[in-house]
PDB file of C-alpha atoms in Angstrom:
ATOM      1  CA  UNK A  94      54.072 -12.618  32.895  1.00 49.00           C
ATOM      2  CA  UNK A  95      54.536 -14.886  29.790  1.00 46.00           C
ATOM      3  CA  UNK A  96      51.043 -16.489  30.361  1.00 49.00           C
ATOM      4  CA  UNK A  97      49.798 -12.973  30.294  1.00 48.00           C
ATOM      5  CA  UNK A  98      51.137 -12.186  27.430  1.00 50.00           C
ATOM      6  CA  UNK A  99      49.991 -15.217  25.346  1.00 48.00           C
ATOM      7  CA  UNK A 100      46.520 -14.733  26.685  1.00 44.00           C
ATOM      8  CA  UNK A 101      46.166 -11.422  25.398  1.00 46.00           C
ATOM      9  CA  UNK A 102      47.707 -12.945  22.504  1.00 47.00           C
ATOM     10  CA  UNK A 103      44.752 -15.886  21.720  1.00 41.00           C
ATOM     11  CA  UNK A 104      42.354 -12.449  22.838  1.00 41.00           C
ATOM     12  CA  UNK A 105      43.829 -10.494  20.263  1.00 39.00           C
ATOM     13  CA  UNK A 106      43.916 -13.305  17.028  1.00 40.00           C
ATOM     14  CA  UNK A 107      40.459 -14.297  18.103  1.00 42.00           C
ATOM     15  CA  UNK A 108      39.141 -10.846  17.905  1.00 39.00           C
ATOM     16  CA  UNK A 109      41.288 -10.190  14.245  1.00 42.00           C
ATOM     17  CA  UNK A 110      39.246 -13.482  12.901  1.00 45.00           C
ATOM     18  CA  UNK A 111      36.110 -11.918  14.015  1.00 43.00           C
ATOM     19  CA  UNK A 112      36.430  -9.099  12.743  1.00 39.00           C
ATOM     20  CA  UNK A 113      36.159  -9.904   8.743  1.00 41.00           C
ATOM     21  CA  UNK A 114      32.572 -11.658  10.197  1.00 35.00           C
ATOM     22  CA  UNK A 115      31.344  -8.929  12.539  1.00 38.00           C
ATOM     23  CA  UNK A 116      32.012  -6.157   9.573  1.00 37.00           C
ATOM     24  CA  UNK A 117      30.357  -8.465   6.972  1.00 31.00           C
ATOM     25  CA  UNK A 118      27.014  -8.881   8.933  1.00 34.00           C
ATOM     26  CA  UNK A 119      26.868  -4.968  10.056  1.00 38.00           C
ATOM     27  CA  UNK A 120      27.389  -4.657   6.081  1.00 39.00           C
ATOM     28  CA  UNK A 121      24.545  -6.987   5.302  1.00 36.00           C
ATOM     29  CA  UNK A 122      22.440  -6.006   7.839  1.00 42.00           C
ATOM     30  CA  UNK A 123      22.395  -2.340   6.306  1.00 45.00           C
ATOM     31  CA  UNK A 124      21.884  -3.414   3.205  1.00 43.00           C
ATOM     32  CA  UNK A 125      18.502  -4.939   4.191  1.00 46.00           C
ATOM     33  CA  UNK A 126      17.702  -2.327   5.558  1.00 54.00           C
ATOM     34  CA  UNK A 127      18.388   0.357   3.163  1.00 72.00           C
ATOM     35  CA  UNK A 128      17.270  -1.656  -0.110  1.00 85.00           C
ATOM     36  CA  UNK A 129      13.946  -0.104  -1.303  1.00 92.00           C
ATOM     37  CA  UNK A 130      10.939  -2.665  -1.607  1.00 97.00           C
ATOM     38  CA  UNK A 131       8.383  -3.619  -4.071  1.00 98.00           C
ATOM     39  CA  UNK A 132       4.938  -4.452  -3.449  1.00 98.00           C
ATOM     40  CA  UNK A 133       3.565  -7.199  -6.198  1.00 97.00           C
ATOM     41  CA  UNK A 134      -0.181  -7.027  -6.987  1.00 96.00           C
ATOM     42  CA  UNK A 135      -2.341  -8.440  -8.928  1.00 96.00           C
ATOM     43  CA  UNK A 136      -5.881  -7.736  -9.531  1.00 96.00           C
ATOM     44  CA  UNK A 137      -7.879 -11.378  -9.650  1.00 94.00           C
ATOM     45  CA  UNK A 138     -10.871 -11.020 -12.651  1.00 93.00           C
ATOM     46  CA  UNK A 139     -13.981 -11.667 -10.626  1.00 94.00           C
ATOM     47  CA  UNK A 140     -14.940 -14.591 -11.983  1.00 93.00           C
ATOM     48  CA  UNK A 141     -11.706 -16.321 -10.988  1.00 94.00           C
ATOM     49  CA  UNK A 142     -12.092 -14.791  -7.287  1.00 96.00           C
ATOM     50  CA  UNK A 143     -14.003 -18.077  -5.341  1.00 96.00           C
ATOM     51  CA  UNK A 144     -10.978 -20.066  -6.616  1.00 95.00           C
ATOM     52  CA  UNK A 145      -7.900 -18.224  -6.110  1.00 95.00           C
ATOM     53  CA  UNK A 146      -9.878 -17.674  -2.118  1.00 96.00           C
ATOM     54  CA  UNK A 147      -9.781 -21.316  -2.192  1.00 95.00           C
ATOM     55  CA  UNK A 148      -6.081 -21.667  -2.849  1.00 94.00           C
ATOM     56  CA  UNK A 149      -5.219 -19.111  -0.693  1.00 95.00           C
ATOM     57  CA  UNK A 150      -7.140 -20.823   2.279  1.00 94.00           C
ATOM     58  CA  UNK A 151      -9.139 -17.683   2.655  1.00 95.00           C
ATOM     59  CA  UNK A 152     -11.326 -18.004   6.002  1.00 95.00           C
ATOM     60  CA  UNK A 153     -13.959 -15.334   4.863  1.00 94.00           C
ATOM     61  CA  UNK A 154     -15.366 -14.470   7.778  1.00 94.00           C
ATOM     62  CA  UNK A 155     -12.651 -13.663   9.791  1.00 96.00           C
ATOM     63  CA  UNK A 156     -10.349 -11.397   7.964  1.00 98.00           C
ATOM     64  CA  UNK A 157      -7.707  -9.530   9.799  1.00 97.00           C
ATOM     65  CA  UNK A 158      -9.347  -6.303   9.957  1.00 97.00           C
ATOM     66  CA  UNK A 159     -12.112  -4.548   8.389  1.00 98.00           C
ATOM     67  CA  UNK A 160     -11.896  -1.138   6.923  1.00 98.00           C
ATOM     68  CA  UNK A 161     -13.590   1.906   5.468  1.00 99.00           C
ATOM     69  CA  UNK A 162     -11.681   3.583   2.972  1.00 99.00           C
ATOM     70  CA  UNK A 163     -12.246   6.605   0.917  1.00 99.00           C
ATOM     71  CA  UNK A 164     -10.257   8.886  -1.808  1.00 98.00           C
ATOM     72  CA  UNK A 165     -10.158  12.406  -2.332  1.00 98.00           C
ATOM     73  CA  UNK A 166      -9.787  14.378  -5.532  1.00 97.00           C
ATOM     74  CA  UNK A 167     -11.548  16.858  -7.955  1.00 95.00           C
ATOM     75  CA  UNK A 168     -14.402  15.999  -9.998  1.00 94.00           C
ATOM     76  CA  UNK A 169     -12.786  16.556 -12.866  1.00 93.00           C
ATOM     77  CA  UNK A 170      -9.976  13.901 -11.095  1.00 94.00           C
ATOM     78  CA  UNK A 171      -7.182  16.581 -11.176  1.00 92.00           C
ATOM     79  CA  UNK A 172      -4.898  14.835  -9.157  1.00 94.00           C
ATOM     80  CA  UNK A 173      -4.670  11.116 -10.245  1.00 95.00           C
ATOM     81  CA  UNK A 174      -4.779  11.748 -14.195  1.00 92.00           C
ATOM     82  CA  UNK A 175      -1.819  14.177 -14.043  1.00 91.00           C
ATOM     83  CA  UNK A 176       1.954  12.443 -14.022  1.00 91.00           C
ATOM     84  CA  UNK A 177       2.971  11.898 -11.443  1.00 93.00           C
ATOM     85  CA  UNK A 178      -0.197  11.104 -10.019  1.00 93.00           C
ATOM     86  CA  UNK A 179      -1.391  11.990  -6.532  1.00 95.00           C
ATOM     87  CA  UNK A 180      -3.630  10.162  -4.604  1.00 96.00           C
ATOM     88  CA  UNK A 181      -5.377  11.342  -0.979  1.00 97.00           C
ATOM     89  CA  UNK A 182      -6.674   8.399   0.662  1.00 99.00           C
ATOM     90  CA  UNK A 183      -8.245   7.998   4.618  1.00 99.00           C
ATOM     91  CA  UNK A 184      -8.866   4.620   6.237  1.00 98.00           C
ATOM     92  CA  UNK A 185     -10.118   3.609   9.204  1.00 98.00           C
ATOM     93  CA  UNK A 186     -11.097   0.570  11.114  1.00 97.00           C
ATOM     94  CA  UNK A 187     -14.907  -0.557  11.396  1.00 96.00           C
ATOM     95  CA  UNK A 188     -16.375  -2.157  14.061  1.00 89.00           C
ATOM     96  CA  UNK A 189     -14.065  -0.520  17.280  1.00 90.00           C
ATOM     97  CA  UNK A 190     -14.099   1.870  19.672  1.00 92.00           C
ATOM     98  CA  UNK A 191     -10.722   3.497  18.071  1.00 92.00           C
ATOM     99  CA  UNK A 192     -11.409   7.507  18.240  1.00 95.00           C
ATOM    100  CA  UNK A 193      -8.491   7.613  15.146  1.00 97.00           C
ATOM    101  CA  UNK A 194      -7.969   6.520  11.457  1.00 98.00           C
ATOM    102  CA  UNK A 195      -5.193   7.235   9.296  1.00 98.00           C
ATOM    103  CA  UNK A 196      -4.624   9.574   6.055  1.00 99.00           C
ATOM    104  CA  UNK A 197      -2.063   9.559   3.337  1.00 98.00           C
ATOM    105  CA  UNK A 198      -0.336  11.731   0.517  1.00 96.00           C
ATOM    106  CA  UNK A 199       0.915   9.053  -2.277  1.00 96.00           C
ATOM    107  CA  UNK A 200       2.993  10.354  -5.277  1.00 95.00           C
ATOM    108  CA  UNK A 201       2.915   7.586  -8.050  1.00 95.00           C
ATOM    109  CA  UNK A 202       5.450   7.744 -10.770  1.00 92.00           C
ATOM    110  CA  UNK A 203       7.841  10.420  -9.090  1.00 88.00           C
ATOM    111  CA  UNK A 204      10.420  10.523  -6.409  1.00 88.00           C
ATOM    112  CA  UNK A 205       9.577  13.239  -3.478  1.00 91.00           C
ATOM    113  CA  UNK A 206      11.614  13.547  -0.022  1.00 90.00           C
ATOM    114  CA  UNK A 207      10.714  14.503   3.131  1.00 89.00           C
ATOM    115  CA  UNK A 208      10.477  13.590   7.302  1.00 89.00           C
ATOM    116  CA  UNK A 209       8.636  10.571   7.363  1.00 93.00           C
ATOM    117  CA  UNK A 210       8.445   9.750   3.271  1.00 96.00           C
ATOM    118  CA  UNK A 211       8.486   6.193   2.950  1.00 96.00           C
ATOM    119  CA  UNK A 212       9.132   5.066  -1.138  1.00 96.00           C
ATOM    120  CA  UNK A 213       8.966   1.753  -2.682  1.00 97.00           C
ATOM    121  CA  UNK A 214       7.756   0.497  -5.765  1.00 97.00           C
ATOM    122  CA  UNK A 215       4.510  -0.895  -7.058  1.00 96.00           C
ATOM    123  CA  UNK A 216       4.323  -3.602  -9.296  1.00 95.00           C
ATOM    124  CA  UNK A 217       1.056  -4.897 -11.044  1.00 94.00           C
ATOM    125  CA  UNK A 218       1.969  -8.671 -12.528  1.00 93.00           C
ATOM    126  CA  UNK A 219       2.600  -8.318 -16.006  1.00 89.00           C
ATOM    127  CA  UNK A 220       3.454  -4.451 -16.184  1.00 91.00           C
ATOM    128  CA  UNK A 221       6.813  -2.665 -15.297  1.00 92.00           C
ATOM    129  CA  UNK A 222       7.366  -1.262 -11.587  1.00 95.00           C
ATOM    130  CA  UNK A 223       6.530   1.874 -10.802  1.00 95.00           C
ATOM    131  CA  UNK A 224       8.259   4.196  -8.033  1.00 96.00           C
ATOM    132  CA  UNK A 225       5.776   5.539  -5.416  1.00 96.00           C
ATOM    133  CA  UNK A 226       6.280   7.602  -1.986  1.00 96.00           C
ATOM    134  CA  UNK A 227       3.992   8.416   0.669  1.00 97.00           C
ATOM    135  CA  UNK A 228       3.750   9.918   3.604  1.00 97.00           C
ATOM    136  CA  UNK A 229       0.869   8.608   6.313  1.00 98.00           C
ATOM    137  CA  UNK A 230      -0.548  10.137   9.482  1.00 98.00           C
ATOM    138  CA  UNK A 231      -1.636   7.583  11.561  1.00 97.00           C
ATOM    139  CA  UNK A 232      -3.294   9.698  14.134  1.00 96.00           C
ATOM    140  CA  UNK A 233      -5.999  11.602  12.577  1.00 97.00           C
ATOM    141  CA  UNK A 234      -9.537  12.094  14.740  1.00 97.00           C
ATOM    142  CA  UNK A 235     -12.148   9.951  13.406  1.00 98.00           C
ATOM    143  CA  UNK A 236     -14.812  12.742  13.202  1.00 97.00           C
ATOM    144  CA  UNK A 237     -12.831  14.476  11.328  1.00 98.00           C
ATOM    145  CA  UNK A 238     -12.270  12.340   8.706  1.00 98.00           C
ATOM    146  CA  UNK A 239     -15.895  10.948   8.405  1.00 98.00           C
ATOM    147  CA  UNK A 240     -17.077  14.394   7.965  1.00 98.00           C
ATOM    148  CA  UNK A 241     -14.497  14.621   4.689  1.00 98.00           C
ATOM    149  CA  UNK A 242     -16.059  11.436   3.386  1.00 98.00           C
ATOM    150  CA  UNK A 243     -19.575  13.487   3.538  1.00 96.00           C
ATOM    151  CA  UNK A 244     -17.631  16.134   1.453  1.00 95.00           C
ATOM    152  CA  UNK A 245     -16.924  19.055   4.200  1.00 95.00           C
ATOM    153  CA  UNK A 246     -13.594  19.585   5.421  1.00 95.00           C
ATOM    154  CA  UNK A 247     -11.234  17.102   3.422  1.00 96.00           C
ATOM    155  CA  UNK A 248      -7.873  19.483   4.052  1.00 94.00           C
ATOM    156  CA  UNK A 249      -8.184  19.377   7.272  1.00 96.00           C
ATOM    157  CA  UNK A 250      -7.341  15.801   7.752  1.00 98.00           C
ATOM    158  CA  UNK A 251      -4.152  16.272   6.362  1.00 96.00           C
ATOM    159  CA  UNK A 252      -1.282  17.791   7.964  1.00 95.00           C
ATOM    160  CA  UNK A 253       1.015  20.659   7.264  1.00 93.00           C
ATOM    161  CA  UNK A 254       4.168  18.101   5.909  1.00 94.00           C
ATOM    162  CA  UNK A 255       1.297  16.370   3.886  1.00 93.00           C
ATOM    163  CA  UNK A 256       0.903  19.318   2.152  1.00 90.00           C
ATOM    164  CA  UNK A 257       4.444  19.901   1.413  1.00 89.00           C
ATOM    165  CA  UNK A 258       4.611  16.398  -0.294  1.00 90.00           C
ATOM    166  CA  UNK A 259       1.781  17.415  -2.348  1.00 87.00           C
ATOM    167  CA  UNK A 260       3.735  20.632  -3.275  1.00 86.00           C
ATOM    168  CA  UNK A 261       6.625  18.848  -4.604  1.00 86.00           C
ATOM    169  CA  UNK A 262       4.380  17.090  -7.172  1.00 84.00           C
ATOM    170  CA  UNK A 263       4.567  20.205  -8.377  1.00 78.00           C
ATOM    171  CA  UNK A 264       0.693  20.974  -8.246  1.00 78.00           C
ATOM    172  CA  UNK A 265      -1.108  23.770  -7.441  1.00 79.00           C
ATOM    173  CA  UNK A 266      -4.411  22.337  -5.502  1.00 83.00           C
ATOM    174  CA  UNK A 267      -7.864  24.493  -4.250  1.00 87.00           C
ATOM    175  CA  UNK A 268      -8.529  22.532  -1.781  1.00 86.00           C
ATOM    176  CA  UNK A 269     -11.957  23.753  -1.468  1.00 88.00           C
ATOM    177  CA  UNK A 270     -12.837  21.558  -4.672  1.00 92.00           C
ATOM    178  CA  UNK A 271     -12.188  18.163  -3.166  1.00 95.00           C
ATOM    179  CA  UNK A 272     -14.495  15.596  -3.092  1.00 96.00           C
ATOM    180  CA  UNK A 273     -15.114  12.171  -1.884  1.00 98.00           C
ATOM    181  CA  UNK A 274     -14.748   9.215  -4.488  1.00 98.00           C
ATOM    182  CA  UNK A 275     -16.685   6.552  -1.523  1.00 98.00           C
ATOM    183  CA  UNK A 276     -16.026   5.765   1.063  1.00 98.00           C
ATOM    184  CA  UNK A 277     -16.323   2.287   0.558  1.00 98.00           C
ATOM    185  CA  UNK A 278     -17.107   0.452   3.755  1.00 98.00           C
ATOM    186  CA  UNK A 279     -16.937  -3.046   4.935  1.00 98.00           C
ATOM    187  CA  UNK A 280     -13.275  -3.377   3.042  1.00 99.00           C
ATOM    188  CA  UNK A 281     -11.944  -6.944   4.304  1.00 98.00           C
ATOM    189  CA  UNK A 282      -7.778  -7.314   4.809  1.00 99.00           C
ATOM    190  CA  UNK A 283      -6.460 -11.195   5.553  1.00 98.00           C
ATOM    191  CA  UNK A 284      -2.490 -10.460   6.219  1.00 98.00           C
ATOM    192  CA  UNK A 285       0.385 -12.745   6.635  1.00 96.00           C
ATOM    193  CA  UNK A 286      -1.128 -15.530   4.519  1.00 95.00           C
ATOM    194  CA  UNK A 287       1.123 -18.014   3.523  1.00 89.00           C
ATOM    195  CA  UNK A 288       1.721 -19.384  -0.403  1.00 91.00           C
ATOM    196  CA  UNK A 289       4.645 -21.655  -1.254  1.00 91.00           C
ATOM    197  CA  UNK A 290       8.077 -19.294  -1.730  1.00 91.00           C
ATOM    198  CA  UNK A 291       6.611 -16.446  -0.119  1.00 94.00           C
ATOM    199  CA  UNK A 292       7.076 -15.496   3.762  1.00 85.00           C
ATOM    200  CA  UNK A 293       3.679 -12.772   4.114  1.00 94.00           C
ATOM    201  CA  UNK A 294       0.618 -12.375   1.649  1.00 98.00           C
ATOM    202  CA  UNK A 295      -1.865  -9.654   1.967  1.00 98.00           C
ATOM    203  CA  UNK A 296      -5.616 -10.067   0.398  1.00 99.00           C
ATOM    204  CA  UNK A 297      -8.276  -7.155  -0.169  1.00 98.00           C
ATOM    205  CA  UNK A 298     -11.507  -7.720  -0.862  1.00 99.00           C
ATOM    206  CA  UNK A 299     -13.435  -4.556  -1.906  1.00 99.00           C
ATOM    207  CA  UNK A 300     -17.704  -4.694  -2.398  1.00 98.00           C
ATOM    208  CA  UNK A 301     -18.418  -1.626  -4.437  1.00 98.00           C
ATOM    209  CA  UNK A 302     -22.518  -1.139  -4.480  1.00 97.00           C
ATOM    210  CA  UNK A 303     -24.642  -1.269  -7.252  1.00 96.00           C
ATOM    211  CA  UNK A 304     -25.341   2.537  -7.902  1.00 91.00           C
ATOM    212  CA  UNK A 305     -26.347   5.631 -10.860  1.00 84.00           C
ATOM    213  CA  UNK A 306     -26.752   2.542 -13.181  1.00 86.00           C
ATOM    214  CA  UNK A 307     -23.467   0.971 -12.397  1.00 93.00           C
ATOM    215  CA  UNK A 308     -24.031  -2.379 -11.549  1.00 96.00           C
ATOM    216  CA  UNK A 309     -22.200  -4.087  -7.858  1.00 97.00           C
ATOM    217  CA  UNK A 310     -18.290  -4.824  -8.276  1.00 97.00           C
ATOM    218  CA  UNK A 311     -16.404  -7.036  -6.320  1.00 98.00           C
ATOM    219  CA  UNK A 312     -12.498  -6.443  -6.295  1.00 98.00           C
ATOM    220  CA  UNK A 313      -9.874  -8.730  -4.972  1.00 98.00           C
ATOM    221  CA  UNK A 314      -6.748  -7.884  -4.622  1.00 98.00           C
ATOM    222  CA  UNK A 315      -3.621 -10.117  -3.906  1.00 98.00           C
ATOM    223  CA  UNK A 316      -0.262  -8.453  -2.938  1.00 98.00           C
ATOM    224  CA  UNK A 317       3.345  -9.353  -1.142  1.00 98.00           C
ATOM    225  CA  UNK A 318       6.294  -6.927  -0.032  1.00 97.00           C
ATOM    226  CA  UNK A 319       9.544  -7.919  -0.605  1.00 97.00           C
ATOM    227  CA  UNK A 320      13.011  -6.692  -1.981  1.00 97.00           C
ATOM    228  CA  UNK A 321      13.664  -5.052  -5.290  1.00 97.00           C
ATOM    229  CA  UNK A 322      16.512  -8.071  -5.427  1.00 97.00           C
ATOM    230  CA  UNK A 323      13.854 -10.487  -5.166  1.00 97.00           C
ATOM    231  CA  UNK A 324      10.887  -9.338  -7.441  1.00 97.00           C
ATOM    232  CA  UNK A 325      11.359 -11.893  -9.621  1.00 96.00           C
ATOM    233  CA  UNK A 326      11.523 -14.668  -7.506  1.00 97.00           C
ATOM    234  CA  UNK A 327       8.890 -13.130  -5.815  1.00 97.00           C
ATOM    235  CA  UNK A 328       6.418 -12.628  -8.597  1.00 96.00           C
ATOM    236  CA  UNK A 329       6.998 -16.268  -9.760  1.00 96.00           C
ATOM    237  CA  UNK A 330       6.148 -17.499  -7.257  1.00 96.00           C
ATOM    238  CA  UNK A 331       3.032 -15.455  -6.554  1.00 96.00           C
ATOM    239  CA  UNK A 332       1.800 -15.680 -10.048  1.00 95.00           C
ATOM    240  CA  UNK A 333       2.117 -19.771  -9.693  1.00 94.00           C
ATOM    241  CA  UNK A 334      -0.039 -19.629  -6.002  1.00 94.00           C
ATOM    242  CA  UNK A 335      -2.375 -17.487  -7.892  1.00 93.00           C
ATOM    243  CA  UNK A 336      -2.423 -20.339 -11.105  1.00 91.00           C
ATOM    244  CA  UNK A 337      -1.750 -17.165 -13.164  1.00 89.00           C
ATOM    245  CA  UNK A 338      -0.510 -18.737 -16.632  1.00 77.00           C
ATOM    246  CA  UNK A 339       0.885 -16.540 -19.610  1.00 65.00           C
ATOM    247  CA  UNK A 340      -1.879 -15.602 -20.858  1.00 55.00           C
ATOM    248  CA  UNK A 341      -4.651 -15.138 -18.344  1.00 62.00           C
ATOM    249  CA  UNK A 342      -5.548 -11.758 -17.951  1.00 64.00           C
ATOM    250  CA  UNK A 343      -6.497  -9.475 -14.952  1.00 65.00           C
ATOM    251  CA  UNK A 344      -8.128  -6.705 -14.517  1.00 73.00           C
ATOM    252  CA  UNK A 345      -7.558  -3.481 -16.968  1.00 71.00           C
ATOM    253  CA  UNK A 346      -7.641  -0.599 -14.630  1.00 82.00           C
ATOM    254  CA  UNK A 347      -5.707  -0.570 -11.312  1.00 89.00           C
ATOM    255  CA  UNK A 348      -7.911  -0.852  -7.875  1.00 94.00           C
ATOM    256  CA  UNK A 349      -8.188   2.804  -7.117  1.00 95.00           C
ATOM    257  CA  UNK A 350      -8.822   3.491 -10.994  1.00 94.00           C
ATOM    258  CA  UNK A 351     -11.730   1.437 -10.411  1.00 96.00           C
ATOM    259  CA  UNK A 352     -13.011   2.426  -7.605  1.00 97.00           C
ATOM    260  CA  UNK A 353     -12.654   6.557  -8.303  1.00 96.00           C
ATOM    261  CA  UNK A 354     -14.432   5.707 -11.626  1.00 95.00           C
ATOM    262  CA  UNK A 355     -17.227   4.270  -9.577  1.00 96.00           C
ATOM    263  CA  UNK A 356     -17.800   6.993  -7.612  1.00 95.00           C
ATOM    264  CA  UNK A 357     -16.989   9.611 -10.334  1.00 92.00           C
ATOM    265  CA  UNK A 358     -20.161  12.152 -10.096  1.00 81.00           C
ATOM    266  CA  UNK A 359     -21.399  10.977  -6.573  1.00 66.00           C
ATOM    267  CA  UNK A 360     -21.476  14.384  -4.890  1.00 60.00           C
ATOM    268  CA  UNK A 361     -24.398  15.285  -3.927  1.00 49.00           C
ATOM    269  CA  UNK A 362     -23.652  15.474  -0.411  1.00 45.00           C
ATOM    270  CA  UNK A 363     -20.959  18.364  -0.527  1.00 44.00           C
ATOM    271  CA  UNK A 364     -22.336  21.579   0.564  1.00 41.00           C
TER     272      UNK A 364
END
């Protein structure tokens, strides 16, 4: 009976010195997973894009995945020059027999809820953070969303909670007036590259053609997810793989800026 009794007793005091451990790994564990995340970017100038490729490693010909990718919005760009702005983006990927692409409501510069609203916050190197929520569906048909990028049909490849996240923008939208800004096709991704102090780095290369006397534009993108507690870490440490110094400068406008400026007037094709 005794031996029982100090058995349950070692079971017992092993279990109480656990404990303290147990709680403060469940504690850290949520905290990963409920600390919002920050995606650092930077926009590389085009002349200095052959030699941040080159200390990247960049295989260009066989990037992760290839894309086309088009934006939505008025002529008159009704959506993305209000605050916050709202941006209606589809993407799918070339060169496969997938019958589905994906579309997505982002809110830039505002905080919006929903099912499904994922938020984190953008940073450009060398401007403040900004908050941004989306919501994506990943299953939209394909036909449907290449007949939007010929300008017929754009609300129909988004989805009734889409909608609501556009609503709490606070915007009221006629839907009928939305146009393509692309698409853009042949859009090249590399993922999970790897740069010293940084787990996962994520390249875009975007060809924009030469067209209504605006010359060819290549953008190249460079970005990383992590933490909010680790942006600065984080950005260091991108901004040295990069050779980014103090004063070297990127590009003015942000990516989409650029692009939806390119295609600004291109709508010949809506009906």
């Amino acid at each position: 009976m005794k031996t029982h009794r100090k058995f349950a007793t070692v079971i017992v005091v092993a279990c109480l010195l656990h404990l303290p451990y147990v709680a403060f790994c469940k504690h850290k564990g949520d905290a990963n997973k409920k600390e919002e995340r920050v995606e650092i970017k930077y926009l590389v100038p085009e002349a200095n894009i052959e030699t941040v490729a080159k200390r990247l490693k960049l295989d260009p010909d066989h990037p992760t995945e290839t894309r086309v990718i088009c934006f939505y919005d008025t002529d008159a760009l009704t959506l993305f020059t209000r605050t916050p702005k709202v941006i209606l983006r589809s993407r799918y990927r070339a060169g496969t027999d997938q019958k589905t692409g994906d579309t997505t409501v982002k809110v830039r510069g505002g905080k919006v809820e929903g099912k499904g609203v994922k938020c984190e916050f953008d940073k450009v190197i060398g401007k403040d953070k900004m908050e941004s929520c989306s919501l994506t569906d990943e299953n939209q048909e394909l036909d449907q969303i290449q007949t939007a990028n010929k300008g017929s049909g754009v609300k129909r490849i988004f989805n009734h909670d889409q909608e609501e996240l556009r609503k709490q923008a606070n915007i009221n939208l006629d839907w009928n007036l939305l146009v393509p800004f692309g698409p853009v096709e042949g859009v090249k991704i590399w993922k999970d590259l790897s740069a010293e102090g940084l787990d996962k780095v994520t390249v875009e290369r975007w060809e924009l053609p030469a067209r209504d006397g605006k010359p060819k534009r290549v953008l190249f993108e460079v970005s990383t997810k992590v933490p909010v507690s680790q942006e600065s870490q984080a950005t260091e440490a991108l901004s040295k793989a990069l050779g980014i110094t103090s004063a070297e400068k990127q590009e003015e406008e942000t990516k989409t800026k650029i692009v939806m400026d390119h295609y600004a007037g291109d709508h010949s094709t809506k009906p």
